Amino acid sequence: MKLEEFAYFYFENHPTGIRKSTQDCYYLPAARMFDRAISVPVEHLDKMTANKFVDWLKSQPTTPKTQHGRRCAFGTLWLAASEAGMAPDPVPFRRIVVPKKSPVAWDFDSVQRLVTAVKQDSRPWCNGIEFGTYWSSLFSAAWDSALRLGDLLEIEYSWIIRDKDGSGLLRKIQSKTLREHYVKLHPGTMRLITDAMCQCPGRRLVWPL
């Protein structure tokens, strides 16, 4: 049985089903590439065959990320064929390393332009807070604190201690690391947060959803 034939068998018999888009864009391209390049039936899959397929993938004019995805799809089909009793048990075979990209960080000027642009939007957003007020204060706090979105959305207004110069001091236990994180919020950020709180007074969370 060719790998593409087995792929259709796998789709039809999968206990929870597989999306058509996943079939067409993930599994079938890998199976068809394998059948075209290696042409070994699933009954004879082995380490040498898998390594040949990886070498062939690496020789193609596609990105390492795409090649890695095809390798993963092939590995999943091999495992499924083994569990169905149609192929030998899978063994480790050559990997494809996807280079990590250096993250592109926002700079201060970009954040300022974003905050300025979004502040102009006065549409109602959430709990009576205007869209521009909500998001400009959230973006500013994110810049000041470097906290994850999940941590920001947990912040209660009572956790912020306002200083004489108009800045704010926030103590937050980060949800992922469980470490204390002390944040100095800029006076401009505090003004935006105050505006957001005034639009829906009495609430607990600064940024409710």
mmCIF file of C-alpha atoms in Angstrom:
data_model
loop_
_atom_site.group_PDB
_atom_site.id
_atom_site.type_symbol
_atom_site.label_atom_id
_atom_site.label_comp_id
_atom_site.label_asym_id
_atom_site.label_seq_id
_atom_site.Cartn_x
_atom_site.Cartn_y
_atom_site.Cartn_z
ATOM 1 C CA MET A 1 0.000 0.000 0.000
ATOM 2 C CA LYS A 2 1.282 3.453 -0.918
ATOM 3 C CA LEU A 3 1.519 6.064 1.801
ATOM 4 C CA GLU A 4 -1.146 8.212 0.146
ATOM 5 C CA GLU A 5 -3.555 5.247 0.112
ATOM 6 C CA PHE A 6 -2.877 4.664 3.771
ATOM 7 C CA ALA A 7 -3.448 8.359 4.475
ATOM 8 C CA TYR A 8 -7.024 8.072 3.200
ATOM 9 C CA PHE A 9 -7.507 4.946 5.317
ATOM 10 C CA TYR A 10 -6.183 6.910 8.305
ATOM 11 C CA PHE A 11 -8.614 9.767 7.686
ATOM 12 C CA GLU A 12 -11.614 7.473 7.389
ATOM 13 C CA ASN A 13 -10.792 5.527 10.545
ATOM 14 C CA HIS A 14 -9.502 8.270 12.811
ATOM 15 C CA PRO A 15 -11.509 8.138 16.083
ATOM 16 C CA THR A 16 -12.134 11.894 16.292
ATOM 17 C CA GLY A 17 -11.839 12.811 12.625
ATOM 18 C CA ILE A 18 -9.333 15.048 10.855
ATOM 19 C CA ARG A 19 -10.231 18.362 9.289
ATOM 20 C CA LYS A 20 -10.351 18.440 5.502
ATOM 21 C CA SER A 21 -7.934 21.369 5.476
ATOM 22 C CA THR A 22 -5.450 19.394 7.600
ATOM 23 C CA GLN A 23 -5.785 16.432 5.280
ATOM 24 C CA ASP A 24 -5.227 18.507 2.140
ATOM 25 C CA CYS A 25 -2.516 20.857 3.415
ATOM 26 C CA TYR A 26 -0.597 18.718 5.902
ATOM 27 C CA TYR A 27 -0.832 14.949 5.448
ATOM 28 C CA LEU A 28 -1.522 14.465 1.747
ATOM 29 C CA PRO A 29 1.323 16.674 0.440
ATOM 30 C CA ALA A 30 3.795 14.724 2.595
ATOM 31 C CA ALA A 31 2.385 11.364 1.514
ATOM 32 C CA ARG A 32 2.433 12.309 -2.172
ATOM 33 C CA MET A 33 5.983 13.613 -1.920
ATOM 34 C CA PHE A 34 7.101 10.402 -0.255
ATOM 35 C CA ASP A 35 5.420 8.233 -2.883
ATOM 36 C CA ARG A 36 6.933 10.287 -5.671
ATOM 37 C CA ALA A 37 10.458 10.507 -4.268
ATOM 38 C CA ILE A 38 10.893 7.157 -2.494
ATOM 39 C CA SER A 39 8.022 4.951 -3.674
ATOM 40 C CA VAL A 40 8.284 2.355 -0.902
ATOM 41 C CA PRO A 41 5.092 0.706 0.387
ATOM 42 C CA VAL A 42 4.166 1.277 4.016
ATOM 43 C CA GLU A 43 4.835 -2.396 4.747
ATOM 44 C CA HIS A 44 8.548 -1.803 4.120
ATOM 45 C CA LEU A 45 9.095 1.474 5.953
ATOM 46 C CA ASP A 46 12.352 1.578 7.881
ATOM 47 C CA LYS A 47 15.011 3.966 9.110
ATOM 48 C CA MET A 48 16.951 3.987 5.838
ATOM 49 C CA THR A 49 13.813 4.793 3.843
ATOM 50 C CA ALA A 50 12.844 7.581 6.229
ATOM 51 C CA ASN A 51 16.331 9.082 6.100
ATOM 52 C CA LYS A 52 16.259 9.035 2.309
ATOM 53 C CA PHE A 53 12.992 10.936 2.396
ATOM 54 C CA VAL A 54 14.444 13.542 4.745
ATOM 55 C CA ASP A 55 17.485 13.948 2.488
ATOM 56 C CA TRP A 56 15.178 14.407 -0.479
ATOM 57 C CA LEU A 57 13.124 17.002 1.396
ATOM 58 C CA LYS A 58 16.282 18.945 2.229
ATOM 59 C CA SER A 59 17.224 19.022 -1.452
ATOM 60 C CA GLN A 60 13.963 20.711 -2.431
ATOM 61 C CA PRO A 61 13.602 24.488 -2.942
ATOM 62 C CA THR A 62 11.330 24.914 0.081
ATOM 63 C CA THR A 63 11.903 26.496 3.468
ATOM 64 C CA PRO A 64 13.193 24.451 6.423
ATOM 65 C CA LYS A 65 9.866 25.082 8.155
ATOM 66 C CA THR A 66 7.950 23.492 5.275
ATOM 67 C CA GLN A 67 10.403 20.582 5.122
ATOM 68 C CA HIS A 68 10.051 20.079 8.879
ATOM 69 C CA GLY A 69 6.265 19.985 8.540
ATOM 70 C CA ARG A 70 6.429 17.355 5.794
ATOM 71 C CA ARG A 71 8.774 15.252 7.921
ATOM 72 C CA CYS A 72 6.394 15.480 10.895
ATOM 73 C CA ALA A 73 3.398 14.505 8.784
ATOM 74 C CA PHE A 74 5.311 11.532 7.396
ATOM 75 C CA GLY A 75 6.265 10.474 10.921
ATOM 76 C CA THR A 76 2.657 10.650 12.086
ATOM 77 C CA LEU A 77 1.463 8.523 9.163
ATOM 78 C CA TRP A 78 4.217 5.960 9.809
ATOM 79 C CA LEU A 79 3.178 5.728 13.472
ATOM 80 C CA ALA A 80 -0.494 5.380 12.522
ATOM 81 C CA ALA A 81 0.318 2.645 9.991
ATOM 82 C CA SER A 82 2.293 0.795 12.660
ATOM 83 C CA GLU A 83 -0.575 1.040 15.148
ATOM 84 C CA ALA A 84 -2.901 -0.291 12.460
ATOM 85 C CA GLY A 85 -0.607 -3.292 11.939
ATOM 86 C CA MET A 86 0.313 -2.240 8.408
ATOM 87 C CA ALA A 87 3.909 -1.083 8.943
ATOM 88 C CA PRO A 88 6.910 -1.863 11.148
ATOM 89 C CA ASP A 89 7.277 0.141 14.343
ATOM 90 C CA PRO A 90 8.761 3.603 13.750
ATOM 91 C CA VAL A 91 12.346 4.274 14.770
ATOM 92 C CA PRO A 92 14.140 7.617 15.202
ATOM 93 C CA PHE A 93 15.275 9.093 11.885
ATOM 94 C CA ARG A 94 16.978 12.254 10.674
ATOM 95 C CA ARG A 95 15.670 15.566 11.841
ATOM 96 C CA ILE A 96 15.228 18.856 10.050
ATOM 97 C CA VAL A 97 16.264 21.858 12.098
ATOM 98 C CA VAL A 98 14.266 25.042 11.615
ATOM 99 C CA PRO A 99 16.455 28.112 12.261
ATOM 100 C CA LYS A 100 15.069 30.341 14.979
ATOM 101 C CA LYS A 101 14.347 33.890 13.947
ATOM 102 C CA SER A 102 15.459 36.740 16.155
ATOM 103 C CA PRO A 103 12.383 38.455 17.590
ATOM 104 C CA VAL A 104 11.604 41.906 16.267
ATOM 105 C CA ALA A 105 10.842 44.164 19.220
ATOM 106 C CA TRP A 106 8.758 47.327 19.229
ATOM 107 C CA ASP A 107 10.608 50.579 19.860
ATOM 108 C CA PHE A 108 9.337 53.537 21.883
ATOM 109 C CA ASP A 109 8.383 55.649 18.863
ATOM 110 C CA SER A 110 6.350 52.788 17.364
ATOM 111 C CA VAL A 111 4.441 52.267 20.609
ATOM 112 C CA GLN A 112 3.761 55.993 20.887
ATOM 113 C CA ARG A 113 2.355 56.083 17.354
ATOM 114 C CA LEU A 114 0.189 53.042 18.089
ATOM 115 C CA VAL A 115 -1.191 54.563 21.301
ATOM 116 C CA THR A 116 -1.829 57.911 19.610
ATOM 117 C CA ALA A 117 -3.653 56.253 16.710
ATOM 118 C CA VAL A 118 -5.839 53.978 18.808
ATOM 119 C CA LYS A 119 -6.836 56.765 21.239
ATOM 120 C CA GLN A 120 -8.806 58.415 18.431
ATOM 121 C CA ASP A 121 -11.341 55.569 18.355
ATOM 122 C CA SER A 122 -14.247 56.398 20.665
ATOM 123 C CA ARG A 123 -16.453 53.425 19.845
ATOM 124 C CA PRO A 124 -17.920 51.531 22.834
ATOM 125 C CA TRP A 125 -15.788 48.476 23.526
ATOM 126 C CA CYS A 126 -16.298 46.645 26.810
ATOM 127 C CA ASN A 127 -18.321 47.428 29.954
ATOM 128 C CA GLY A 128 -18.880 50.987 28.791
ATOM 129 C CA ILE A 129 -15.177 51.667 28.163
ATOM 130 C CA GLU A 130 -14.301 53.273 24.850
ATOM 131 C CA PHE A 131 -12.203 51.241 22.432
ATOM 132 C CA GLY A 132 -9.427 53.838 22.294
ATOM 133 C CA THR A 133 -9.265 54.288 26.063
ATOM 134 C CA TYR A 134 -9.165 50.548 26.726
ATOM 135 C CA TRP A 135 -6.476 49.655 24.210
ATOM 136 C CA SER A 136 -4.277 52.743 24.583
ATOM 137 C CA SER A 137 -4.019 52.169 28.339
ATOM 138 C CA LEU A 138 -3.380 48.454 27.834
ATOM 139 C CA PHE A 139 -0.670 49.033 25.219
ATOM 140 C CA SER A 140 1.012 51.634 27.418
ATOM 141 C CA ALA A 141 0.971 49.326 30.435
ATOM 142 C CA ALA A 142 2.350 46.491 28.317
ATOM 143 C CA TRP A 143 5.253 48.716 27.224
ATOM 144 C CA ASP A 144 6.000 49.845 30.785
ATOM 145 C CA SER A 145 5.756 46.413 32.357
ATOM 146 C CA ALA A 146 6.788 43.880 29.698
ATOM 147 C CA LEU A 147 4.118 41.615 31.172
ATOM 148 C CA ARG A 148 2.323 38.965 29.134
ATOM 149 C CA LEU A 149 -1.209 39.694 27.994
ATOM 150 C CA GLY A 150 -2.660 37.114 30.388
ATOM 151 C CA ASP A 151 -0.931 38.802 33.332
ATOM 152 C CA LEU A 152 -2.095 42.257 32.240
ATOM 153 C CA LEU A 153 -5.728 41.167 32.021
ATOM 154 C CA GLU A 154 -5.562 39.906 35.623
ATOM 155 C CA ILE A 155 -4.472 43.260 37.076
ATOM 156 C CA GLU A 156 -6.822 44.817 39.628
ATOM 157 C CA TYR A 157 -6.827 48.572 40.079
ATOM 158 C CA SER A 158 -6.301 48.196 43.842
ATOM 159 C CA TRP A 159 -2.898 46.598 43.153
ATOM 160 C CA ILE A 160 -1.521 49.858 41.759
ATOM 161 C CA ILE A 161 -0.046 52.347 44.259
ATOM 162 C CA ARG A 162 -0.015 55.874 42.894
ATOM 163 C CA ASP A 163 3.114 57.931 43.612
ATOM 164 C CA LYS A 164 3.323 61.709 44.178
ATOM 165 C CA ASP A 165 4.809 62.279 40.711
ATOM 166 C CA GLY A 166 1.777 60.643 39.079
ATOM 167 C CA SER A 167 3.484 57.330 38.330
ATOM 168 C CA GLY A 168 2.227 54.013 39.650
ATOM 169 C CA LEU A 169 3.858 51.048 41.356
ATOM 170 C CA LEU A 170 2.428 47.622 40.555
ATOM 171 C CA ARG A 171 3.282 44.329 42.223
ATOM 172 C CA LYS A 172 2.205 41.298 40.181
ATOM 173 C CA ILE A 173 2.814 37.569 40.607
ATOM 174 C CA GLN A 174 3.478 36.338 37.074
ATOM 175 C CA SER A 175 1.171 33.448 36.191
ATOM 176 C CA LYS A 176 3.783 31.478 34.216
ATOM 177 C CA THR A 177 6.853 31.820 36.457
ATOM 178 C CA LEU A 178 5.048 32.504 39.790
ATOM 179 C CA ARG A 179 7.653 35.182 40.457
ATOM 180 C CA GLU A 180 7.038 38.628 41.892
ATOM 181 C CA HIS A 181 7.284 41.374 39.306
ATOM 182 C CA TYR A 182 7.479 45.021 40.364
ATOM 183 C CA VAL A 183 6.522 47.533 37.707
ATOM 184 C CA LYS A 184 6.833 51.315 37.549
ATOM 185 C CA LEU A 185 3.980 52.668 35.443
ATOM 186 C CA HIS A 186 4.709 55.967 33.674
ATOM 187 C CA PRO A 187 2.530 58.976 34.646
ATOM 188 C CA GLY A 188 1.124 59.012 31.101
ATOM 189 C CA THR A 189 0.108 55.379 31.468
ATOM 190 C CA MET A 190 -1.527 56.142 34.806
ATOM 191 C CA ARG A 191 -3.560 58.947 33.207
ATOM 192 C CA LEU A 192 -4.809 56.530 30.567
ATOM 193 C CA ILE A 193 -5.669 53.918 33.206
ATOM 194 C CA THR A 194 -7.512 56.563 35.253
ATOM 195 C CA ASP A 195 -9.538 57.558 32.187
ATOM 196 C CA ALA A 196 -10.449 53.894 31.628
ATOM 197 C CA MET A 197 -11.500 53.452 35.260
ATOM 198 C CA CYS A 198 -13.638 56.622 35.163
ATOM 199 C CA GLN A 199 -15.600 55.319 32.184
ATOM 200 C CA CYS A 200 -16.722 52.306 34.193
ATOM 201 C CA PRO A 201 -16.264 53.161 37.886
ATOM 202 C CA GLY A 202 -16.416 50.625 40.677
ATOM 203 C CA ARG A 203 -15.015 47.687 38.756
ATOM 204 C CA ARG A 204 -12.206 45.467 40.029
ATOM 205 C CA LEU A 205 -10.216 44.683 36.873
ATOM 206 C CA VAL A 206 -8.475 47.431 34.920
ATOM 207 C CA TRP A 207 -9.065 45.649 31.599
ATOM 208 C CA PRO A 208 -12.172 43.466 31.835
ATOM 209 C CA LEU A 209 -13.248 41.334 28.906
#
